[in-house]
Amino acid sequence: MSELSLEQVAARADALRTALGRTVVGQSGVVTELLVTLLAGGHALLEGVPGLAKTLLARSLAAALGLPFRRVQFTPDLMPADVVGTNIFDLSSHTFRLQHGPVFTNVLLGDEINRTPPKTQAALLEAMEERQVTIDGVSHLLSEPFFVIATQNPLDHEGTWPLPEAQLDRFLMKVRVDYPAVNEEKEIYRRALGVAAKPDDVAPVLAPGELNAMRAAMRQVHVEDRVLDYLLAVVTATRKEPRLAAGASPRAGAALLSASRAWAALAGRAFVLPDDVKHLARPVLRHRLLPTPDAELEGQSGETILAGILGRVEVPR
């Protein structure tokens, strides 16, 4: 695959948005944050109430990328082997053969990931970080690209297990999915009156290897020292904040840097602006900040505390 310019990266991103628009109405901010996560090589956690097309969006994105897709419905009785696979004894050959789990795909949707116990949640840790799984002591590489989209409902807490910090840290972004605007919701109803497009109706937009070429082009995006200094100031401010029991780690800072470069690349821009860092700090850091018990009693979350930090740290001009 030949190299792509940043203008070509932006054009392909626009084509992906258009393709997703066949099935998903609105949610432009969610779509862009998903594309940023994908381009940066990370994984996305979508949080929103049921009925906001989170599953439809994941299926449609896989179709637009032309990549294999698998979905796992996380339930309380789901076991790790149901996700990664297991070795099964074959009576005909008297040998064990590997039964691949749904993790052996390119785009994996973990639906309602917080409805399964931590033991099963942890089955994805190695896959998301190392791009491999270990079954009976043998490591198996996963296909590239490997992109996990997980969903969770922020309202329903009965029968759920909150994701531990180590699991949350594997997600580059926590993307808020909100209700559509009034005109967008009306368009959803209009489409419901006819024959609504399905993910299978979405034609692949990218040719084989183009996603890797887009990721390679992202490395052309320049980051000035003053932008790095601003990013570092935001990250270190979270560690000095007395209302946070745990601030952002260097891995969180690196995630924010990658997301900022991807954001600039999707805009066809060869440099990162301080405002890119400020805008992306919320989806990249909101799930990585742990408030103190006193702050939680006062009704403060990691995101509200982060908003105060972003308001205090001076943005370079």
Tab-separated table of N, CA, C and O in Angstrom, residues 195-294:
chain	number	residue	atom	x	y	z
A	195	VAL	N	-37.784	1.367	4.778
A	195	VAL	CA	-36.871	0.238	4.975
A	195	VAL	C	-35.522	0.811	5.389
A	195	VAL	O	-34.781	1.349	4.560
A	196	ALA	N	-35.210	0.724	6.665
A	196	ALA	CA	-33.976	1.304	7.189
A	196	ALA	C	-32.763	0.507	6.712
A	196	ALA	O	-32.808	-0.724	6.592
A	197	ALA	N	-31.694	1.225	6.417
A	197	ALA	CA	-30.454	0.560	6.007
A	197	ALA	C	-29.871	-0.217	7.171
A	197	ALA	O	-29.974	0.182	8.329
A	198	LYS	N	-29.249	-1.344	6.863
A	198	LYS	CA	-28.623	-2.204	7.862
A	198	LYS	C	-27.112	-2.187	7.668
A	198	LYS	O	-26.629	-1.787	6.599
A	199	PRO	N	-26.357	-2.643	8.683
A	199	PRO	CA	-24.898	-2.666	8.515
A	199	PRO	C	-24.441	-3.432	7.284
A	199	PRO	O	-23.435	-3.069	6.665
A	200	ASP	N	-25.192	-4.485	6.903
A	200	ASP	CA	-24.818	-5.244	5.705
A	200	ASP	C	-24.939	-4.407	4.436
A	200	ASP	O	-24.360	-4.760	3.398
A	201	ASP	N	-25.704	-3.314	4.516
A	201	ASP	CA	-25.867	-2.439	3.357
A	201	ASP	C	-24.718	-1.449	3.208
A	201	ASP	O	-24.645	-0.732	2.204
A	202	VAL	N	-23.860	-1.384	4.214
A	202	VAL	CA	-22.726	-0.448	4.181
A	202	VAL	C	-21.566	-1.087	3.419
A	202	VAL	O	-21.043	-2.127	3.823
A	203	ALA	N	-21.180	-0.469	2.327
A	203	ALA	CA	-20.080	-0.996	1.513
A	203	ALA	C	-18.740	-0.577	2.110
A	203	ALA	O	-18.615	0.518	2.675
A	204	PRO	N	-17.722	-1.426	2.004
A	204	PRO	CA	-16.391	-1.057	2.512
A	204	PRO	C	-15.871	0.205	1.847
A	204	PRO	O	-15.982	0.364	0.629
A	205	VAL	N	-15.328	1.085	2.653
A	205	VAL	CA	-14.792	2.357	2.158
A	205	VAL	C	-13.286	2.277	1.965
A	205	VAL	O	-12.738	2.849	1.020
A	206	LEU	N	-12.609	1.568	2.850
A	206	LEU	CA	-11.153	1.480	2.792
A	206	LEU	C	-10.723	0.215	2.054
A	206	LEU	O	-11.308	-0.857	2.236
A	207	ALA	N	-9.697	0.337	1.238
A	207	ALA	CA	-9.096	-0.819	0.587
A	207	ALA	C	-8.207	-1.542	1.599
A	207	ALA	O	-7.797	-0.963	2.612
A	208	PRO	N	-7.901	-2.837	1.366
A	208	PRO	CA	-7.019	-3.558	2.283
A	208	PRO	C	-5.691	-2.819	2.478
A	208	PRO	O	-5.057	-2.397	1.511
A	209	GLY	N	-5.300	-2.655	3.697
A	209	GLY	CA	-4.036	-1.984	4.010
A	209	GLY	C	-4.140	-0.487	4.178
A	209	GLY	O	-3.178	0.154	4.630
A	210	GLU	N	-5.289	0.108	3.821
A	210	GLU	CA	-5.400	1.565	3.912
A	210	GLU	C	-5.433	2.054	5.352
A	210	GLU	O	-4.951	3.160	5.636
A	211	LEU	N	-6.012	1.282	6.264
A	211	LEU	CA	-6.015	1.713	7.662
A	211	LEU	C	-4.589	1.806	8.189
A	211	LEU	O	-4.234	2.774	8.882
A	212	ASN	N	-3.763	0.826	7.854
A	212	ASN	CA	-2.360	0.885	8.275
A	212	ASN	C	-1.658	2.081	7.641
A	212	ASN	O	-0.807	2.721	8.268
A	213	ALA	N	-2.010	2.392	6.396
A	213	ALA	CA	-1.413	3.551	5.724
A	213	ALA	C	-1.854	4.847	6.401
A	213	ALA	O	-1.063	5.796	6.525
A	214	MET	N	-3.099	4.899	6.858
A	214	MET	CA	-3.582	6.083	7.577
A	214	MET	C	-2.839	6.240	8.899
A	214	MET	O	-2.476	7.348	9.298
A	215	ARG	N	-2.603	5.119	9.579
A	215	ARG	CA	-1.865	5.178	10.837
A	215	ARG	C	-0.419	5.612	10.614
A	215	ARG	O	0.148	6.350	11.424
A	216	ALA	N	0.168	5.164	9.511
A	216	ALA	CA	1.540	5.582	9.193
A	216	ALA	C	1.583	7.078	8.889
A	216	ALA	O	2.519	7.784	9.297
A	217	ALA	N	0.555	7.581	8.197
A	217	ALA	CA	0.509	9.006	7.875
A	217	ALA	C	0.364	9.851	9.130
A	217	ALA	O	0.843	10.994	9.182
A	218	MET	N	-0.289	9.307	10.144
A	218	MET	CA	-0.471	10.049	11.397
A	218	MET	C	0.871	10.429	12.019
A	218	MET	O	0.993	11.440	12.715
A	219	ARG	N	1.875	9.612	11.750
A	219	ARG	CA	3.193	9.884	12.327
A	219	ARG	C	3.847	11.121	11.698
A	219	ARG	O	4.899	11.571	12.149
A	220	GLN	N	3.245	11.654	10.626
A	220	GLN	CA	3.737	12.909	10.041
A	220	GLN	C	3.325	14.120	10.880
A	220	GLN	O	3.865	15.213	10.686
A	221	VAL	N	2.372	13.938	11.760
A	221	VAL	CA	1.844	15.062	12.541
A	221	VAL	C	2.892	15.504	13.571
A	221	VAL	O	3.360	14.707	14.391
A	222	HIS	N	3.225	16.782	13.526
A	222	HIS	CA	4.268	17.342	14.393
A	222	HIS	C	3.666	17.861	15.698
A	222	HIS	O	2.556	18.390	15.720
A	223	VAL	N	4.409	17.687	16.790
A	223	VAL	CA	3.990	18.193	18.098
A	223	VAL	C	5.092	19.109	18.628
A	223	VAL	O	6.213	18.651	18.894
A	224	GLU	N	4.792	20.395	18.770
A	224	GLU	CA	5.781	21.345	19.273
A	224	GLU	C	5.995	21.161	20.773
A	224	GLU	O	5.143	20.622	21.482
A	225	ASP	N	7.143	21.642	21.253
A	225	ASP	CA	7.465	21.518	22.673
A	225	ASP	C	6.446	22.227	23.554
A	225	ASP	O	6.108	21.740	24.639
A	226	ARG	N	5.939	23.361	23.096
A	226	ARG	CA	4.980	24.102	23.923
A	226	ARG	C	3.669	23.321	24.072
A	226	ARG	O	3.011	23.419	25.105
A	227	VAL	N	3.316	22.530	23.052
A	227	VAL	CA	2.128	21.677	23.148
A	227	VAL	C	2.404	20.515	24.094
A	227	VAL	O	1.556	20.141	24.914
A	228	LEU	N	3.616	19.951	23.988
A	228	LEU	CA	3.997	18.884	24.921
A	228	LEU	C	4.012	19.397	26.358
A	228	LEU	O	3.581	18.702	27.284
A	229	ASP	N	4.513	20.620	26.543
A	229	ASP	CA	4.543	21.208	27.885
A	229	ASP	C	3.125	21.382	28.433
A	229	ASP	O	2.880	21.150	29.627
A	230	TYR	N	2.203	21.777	27.576
A	230	TYR	CA	0.816	21.944	28.008
A	230	TYR	C	0.201	20.594	28.387
A	230	TYR	O	-0.458	20.467	29.432
A	231	LEU	N	0.432	19.584	27.542
A	231	LEU	CA	-0.078	18.249	27.856
A	231	LEU	C	0.482	17.758	29.182
A	231	LEU	O	-0.248	17.218	30.032
A	232	LEU	N	1.776	17.953	29.375
A	232	LEU	CA	2.415	17.525	30.621
A	232	LEU	C	1.853	18.280	31.817
A	232	LEU	O	1.651	17.702	32.898
A	233	ALA	N	1.554	19.565	31.640
A	233	ALA	CA	0.996	20.365	32.729
A	233	ALA	C	-0.378	19.841	33.139
A	233	ALA	O	-0.705	19.786	34.330
A	234	VAL	N	-1.182	19.449	32.169
A	234	VAL	CA	-2.515	18.901	32.472
A	234	VAL	C	-2.376	17.577	33.214
A	234	VAL	O	-3.045	17.339	34.234
A	235	VAL	N	-1.504	16.704	32.719
A	235	VAL	CA	-1.337	15.386	33.330
A	235	VAL	C	-0.809	15.508	34.759
A	235	VAL	O	-1.325	14.869	35.689
A	236	THR	N	0.221	16.318	34.956
A	236	THR	CA	0.795	16.448	36.300
A	236	THR	C	-0.159	17.155	37.255
A	236	THR	O	-0.153	16.893	38.461
A	237	ALA	N	-1.016	18.046	36.744
A	237	ALA	CA	-1.991	18.721	37.596
A	237	ALA	C	-2.988	17.731	38.191
A	237	ALA	O	-3.467	17.919	39.317
A	238	THR	N	-3.301	16.659	37.449
A	238	THR	CA	-4.222	15.660	37.993
A	238	THR	C	-3.590	14.916	39.167
A	238	THR	O	-4.304	14.474	40.074
A	239	ARG	N	-2.261	14.802	39.162
A	239	ARG	CA	-1.586	14.086	40.251
A	239	ARG	C	-1.457	14.955	41.499
A	239	ARG	O	-1.330	14.439	42.611
A	240	LYS	N	-1.488	16.265	41.314
A	240	LYS	CA	-1.365	17.182	42.455
A	240	LYS	C	-2.727	17.571	43.025
A	240	LYS	O	-2.795	18.255	44.055
A	241	GLU	N	-3.804	17.167	42.340
A	241	GLU	CA	-5.144	17.545	42.753
A	241	GLU	C	-5.553	16.772	44.010
A	241	GLU	O	-5.616	15.537	43.997
A	242	PRO	N	-5.816	17.458	45.140
A	242	PRO	CA	-6.128	16.755	46.394
A	242	PRO	C	-7.446	15.986	46.349
A	242	PRO	O	-7.651	15.079	47.160
A	243	ARG	N	-8.333	16.322	45.424
A	243	ARG	CA	-9.618	15.617	45.350
A	243	ARG	C	-9.530	14.322	44.542
A	243	ARG	O	-10.523	13.593	44.438
A	244	LEU	N	-8.345	14.052	43.998
A	244	LEU	CA	-8.148	12.819	43.234
A	244	LEU	C	-7.233	11.878	44.001
A	244	LEU	O	-6.120	12.251	44.383
A	245	ALA	N	-7.709	10.654	44.214
A	245	ALA	CA	-6.875	9.644	44.868
A	245	ALA	C	-5.822	9.113	43.906
A	245	ALA	O	-4.767	8.641	44.329
A	246	ALA	N	-6.106	9.143	42.630
A	246	ALA	CA	-5.153	8.700	41.610
A	246	ALA	C	-5.288	9.607	40.398
A	246	ALA	O	-6.394	9.805	39.883
A	247	GLY	N	-4.166	10.156	39.962
A	247	GLY	CA	-4.164	11.009	38.787
A	247	GLY	C	-3.819	10.227	37.541
A	247	GLY	O	-3.810	8.992	37.531
A	248	ALA	N	-3.519	10.947	36.475
A	248	ALA	CA	-3.211	10.317	35.186
A	248	ALA	C	-1.780	9.786	35.182
A	248	ALA	O	-0.851	10.454	35.618
A	249	SER	N	-1.605	8.586	34.656
A	249	SER	CA	-0.290	7.954	34.567
A	249	SER	C	0.422	8.391	33.291
A	249	SER	O	-0.186	8.998	32.401
A	250	PRO	N	1.718	8.075	33.160
A	250	PRO	CA	2.400	8.357	31.890
A	250	PRO	C	1.723	7.670	30.701
A	250	PRO	O	1.725	8.208	29.595
A	251	ARG	N	1.150	6.475	30.931
A	251	ARG	CA	0.436	5.818	29.837
A	251	ARG	C	-0.784	6.634	29.425
A	251	ARG	O	-1.106	6.726	28.239
A	252	ALA	N	-1.446	7.242	30.397
A	252	ALA	CA	-2.589	8.100	30.072
A	252	ALA	C	-2.128	9.313	29.267
A	252	ALA	O	-2.791	9.726	28.312
A	253	GLY	N	-0.984	9.887	29.647
A	253	GLY	CA	-0.446	11.013	28.903
A	253	GLY	C	-0.071	10.630	27.486
A	253	GLY	O	-0.324	11.386	26.532
A	254	ALA	N	0.516	9.443	27.318
A	254	ALA	CA	0.866	8.971	25.975
A	254	ALA	C	-0.394	8.740	25.142
A	254	ALA	O	-0.408	8.995	23.929
A	255	ALA	N	-1.458	8.260	25.793
A	255	ALA	CA	-2.728	8.063	25.092
A	255	ALA	C	-3.295	9.399	24.618
A	255	ALA	O	-3.805	9.515	23.493
A	256	LEU	N	-3.208	10.415	25.476
A	256	LEU	CA	-3.687	11.745	25.099
A	256	LEU	C	-2.881	12.303	23.939
A	256	LEU	O	-3.431	12.945	23.024
A	257	LEU	N	-1.577	12.054	23.937
A	257	LEU	CA	-0.716	12.515	22.843
A	257	LEU	C	-1.092	11.827	21.532
A	257	LEU	O	-1.232	12.476	20.487
A	258	SER	N	-1.281	10.493	21.570
A	258	SER	CA	-1.645	9.757	20.358
A	258	SER	C	-3.003	10.212	19.827
A	258	SER	O	-3.184	10.380	18.617
A	259	ALA	N	-3.957	10.398	20.735
A	259	ALA	CA	-5.288	10.830	20.322
A	259	ALA	C	-5.231	12.216	19.691
A	259	ALA	O	-5.923	12.487	18.692
A	260	SER	N	-4.407	13.103	20.234
A	260	SER	CA	-4.293	14.458	19.690
A	260	SER	C	-3.698	14.441	18.282
A	260	SER	O	-4.142	15.183	17.393
A	261	ARG	N	-2.717	13.582	18.061
A	261	ARG	CA	-2.133	13.474	16.718
A	261	ARG	C	-3.141	12.893	15.735
A	261	ARG	O	-3.234	13.323	14.581
A	262	ALA	N	-3.914	11.910	16.197
A	262	ALA	CA	-4.934	11.316	15.331
A	262	ALA	C	-6.012	12.342	14.988
A	262	ALA	O	-6.488	12.412	13.845
A	263	TRP	N	-6.404	13.154	15.976
A	263	TRP	CA	-7.413	14.198	15.758
A	263	TRP	C	-6.936	15.179	14.683
A	263	TRP	O	-7.690	15.545	13.778
A	264	ALA	N	-5.664	15.583	14.784
A	264	ALA	CA	-5.109	16.506	13.792
A	264	ALA	C	-5.052	15.846	12.412
A	264	ALA	O	-5.376	16.472	11.400
A	265	ALA	N	-4.649	14.576	12.368
A	265	ALA	CA	-4.550	13.872	11.090
A	265	ALA	C	-5.909	13.760	10.413
A	265	ALA	O	-6.024	13.937	9.194
A	266	LEU	N	-6.959	13.481	11.192
A	266	LEU	CA	-8.297	13.366	10.618
A	266	LEU	C	-8.788	14.705	10.065
A	266	LEU	O	-9.668	14.734	9.199
A	267	ALA	N	-8.220	15.796	10.597
A	267	ALA	CA	-8.553	17.124	10.082
A	267	ALA	C	-7.648	17.521	8.916
A	267	ALA	O	-7.787	18.621	8.372
A	268	GLY	N	-6.704	16.637	8.555
A	268	GLY	CA	-5.771	16.945	7.469
A	268	GLY	C	-4.712	17.936	7.873
A	268	GLY	O	-4.104	18.588	7.013
A	269	ARG	N	-4.457	18.046	9.184
A	269	ARG	CA	-3.525	19.039	9.702
A	269	ARG	C	-2.219	18.363	10.109
A	269	ARG	O	-2.238	17.282	10.700
A	270	ALA	N	-1.093	19.012	9.828
A	270	ALA	CA	0.221	18.410	10.075
A	270	ALA	C	0.793	18.766	11.438
A	270	ALA	O	1.954	18.484	11.706
A	271	PHE	N	0.003	19.381	12.297
A	271	PHE	CA	0.496	19.773	13.611
A	271	PHE	C	-0.660	19.718	14.616
A	271	PHE	O	-1.828	19.843	14.259
A	272	VAL	N	-0.290	19.538	15.884
A	272	VAL	CA	-1.269	19.467	16.974
A	272	VAL	C	-1.406	20.840	17.608
A	272	VAL	O	-0.404	21.516	17.894
A	273	LEU	N	-2.626	21.253	17.821
A	273	LEU	CA	-2.904	22.502	18.525
A	273	LEU	C	-3.129	22.240	20.007
A	273	LEU	O	-3.612	21.162	20.382
A	274	PRO	N	-2.819	23.209	20.861
A	274	PRO	CA	-3.133	23.030	22.281
A	274	PRO	C	-4.619	22.753	22.519
A	274	PRO	O	-4.984	21.984	23.413
A	275	ASP	N	-5.488	23.349	21.707
A	275	ASP	CA	-6.917	23.111	21.852
A	275	ASP	C	-7.286	21.668	21.541
A	275	ASP	O	-8.292	21.162	22.055
A	276	ASP	N	-6.506	20.991	20.684
A	276	ASP	CA	-6.739	19.563	20.430
A	276	ASP	C	-6.554	18.779	21.722
A	276	ASP	O	-7.365	17.912	22.071
A	277	VAL	N	-5.471	19.091	22.423
A	277	VAL	CA	-5.176	18.405	23.687
A	277	VAL	C	-6.280	18.679	24.711
A	277	VAL	O	-6.768	17.766	25.384
A	278	LYS	N	-6.691	19.934	24.804
A	278	LYS	CA	-7.724	20.300	25.780
A	278	LYS	C	-9.047	19.611	25.470
A	278	LYS	O	-9.725	19.109	26.377
A	279	HIS	N	-9.407	19.552	24.200
A	279	HIS	CA	-10.672	18.935	23.807
A	279	HIS	C	-10.680	17.439	24.101
A	279	HIS	O	-11.688	16.885	24.554
A	280	LEU	N	-9.557	16.778	23.821
A	280	LEU	CA	-9.503	15.324	23.956
A	280	LEU	C	-9.177	14.866	25.369
A	280	LEU	O	-9.284	13.665	25.664
A	281	ALA	N	-8.789	15.789	26.240
A	281	ALA	CA	-8.453	15.397	27.613
A	281	ALA	C	-9.637	14.727	28.308
A	281	ALA	O	-9.458	13.777	29.079
A	282	ARG	N	-10.849	15.200	28.041
A	282	ARG	CA	-12.019	14.615	28.707
A	282	ARG	C	-12.245	13.158	28.311
A	282	ARG	O	-12.290	12.282	29.194
A	283	PRO	N	-12.415	12.836	27.017
A	283	PRO	CA	-12.648	11.423	26.687
A	283	PRO	C	-11.466	10.511	26.970
A	283	PRO	O	-11.648	9.313	27.219
A	284	VAL	N	-10.242	11.051	26.979
A	284	VAL	CA	-9.070	10.205	27.212
A	284	VAL	C	-8.802	9.998	28.703
A	284	VAL	O	-8.363	8.916	29.122
A	285	LEU	N	-9.092	11.008	29.525
A	285	LEU	CA	-8.723	10.936	30.941
A	285	LEU	C	-9.899	10.684	31.886
A	285	LEU	O	-9.682	10.288	33.037
A	286	ARG	N	-11.138	10.901	31.445
A	286	ARG	CA	-12.283	10.870	32.371
A	286	ARG	C	-12.413	9.542	33.116
A	286	ARG	O	-12.834	9.511	34.266
A	287	HIS	N	-12.032	8.430	32.487
A	287	HIS	CA	-12.180	7.122	33.125
A	287	HIS	C	-10.916	6.675	33.848
A	287	HIS	O	-10.897	5.603	34.449
A	288	ARG	N	-9.882	7.507	33.809
A	288	ARG	CA	-8.619	7.140	34.440
A	288	ARG	C	-8.386	7.878	35.766
A	288	ARG	O	-7.390	7.628	36.435
A	289	LEU	N	-9.272	8.784	36.116
A	289	LEU	CA	-9.099	9.597	37.321
A	289	LEU	C	-10.009	9.075	38.423
A	289	LEU	O	-11.206	8.887	38.209
A	290	LEU	N	-9.435	8.859	39.594
A	290	LEU	CA	-10.179	8.267	40.713
A	290	LEU	C	-10.372	9.305	41.814
A	290	LEU	O	-9.406	9.702	42.480
A	291	PRO	N	-11.614	9.780	42.027
A	291	PRO	CA	-11.843	10.771	43.085
A	291	PRO	C	-11.654	10.158	44.473
A	291	PRO	O	-11.799	8.948	44.668
A	292	THR	N	-11.337	11.002	45.437
A	292	THR	CA	-11.254	10.546	46.826
A	292	THR	C	-12.674	10.282	47.340
A	292	THR	O	-13.658	10.795	46.793
A	293	PRO	N	-12.794	9.472	48.401
A	293	PRO	CA	-14.136	9.237	48.971
A	293	PRO	C	-14.854	10.526	49.366
A	293	PRO	O	-16.065	10.652	49.175
A	294	ASP	N	-14.107	11.499	49.925
A	294	ASP	CA	-14.732	12.778	50.308
A	294	ASP	C	-15.279	13.513	49.091
A	294	ASP	O	-16.372	14.100	49.159
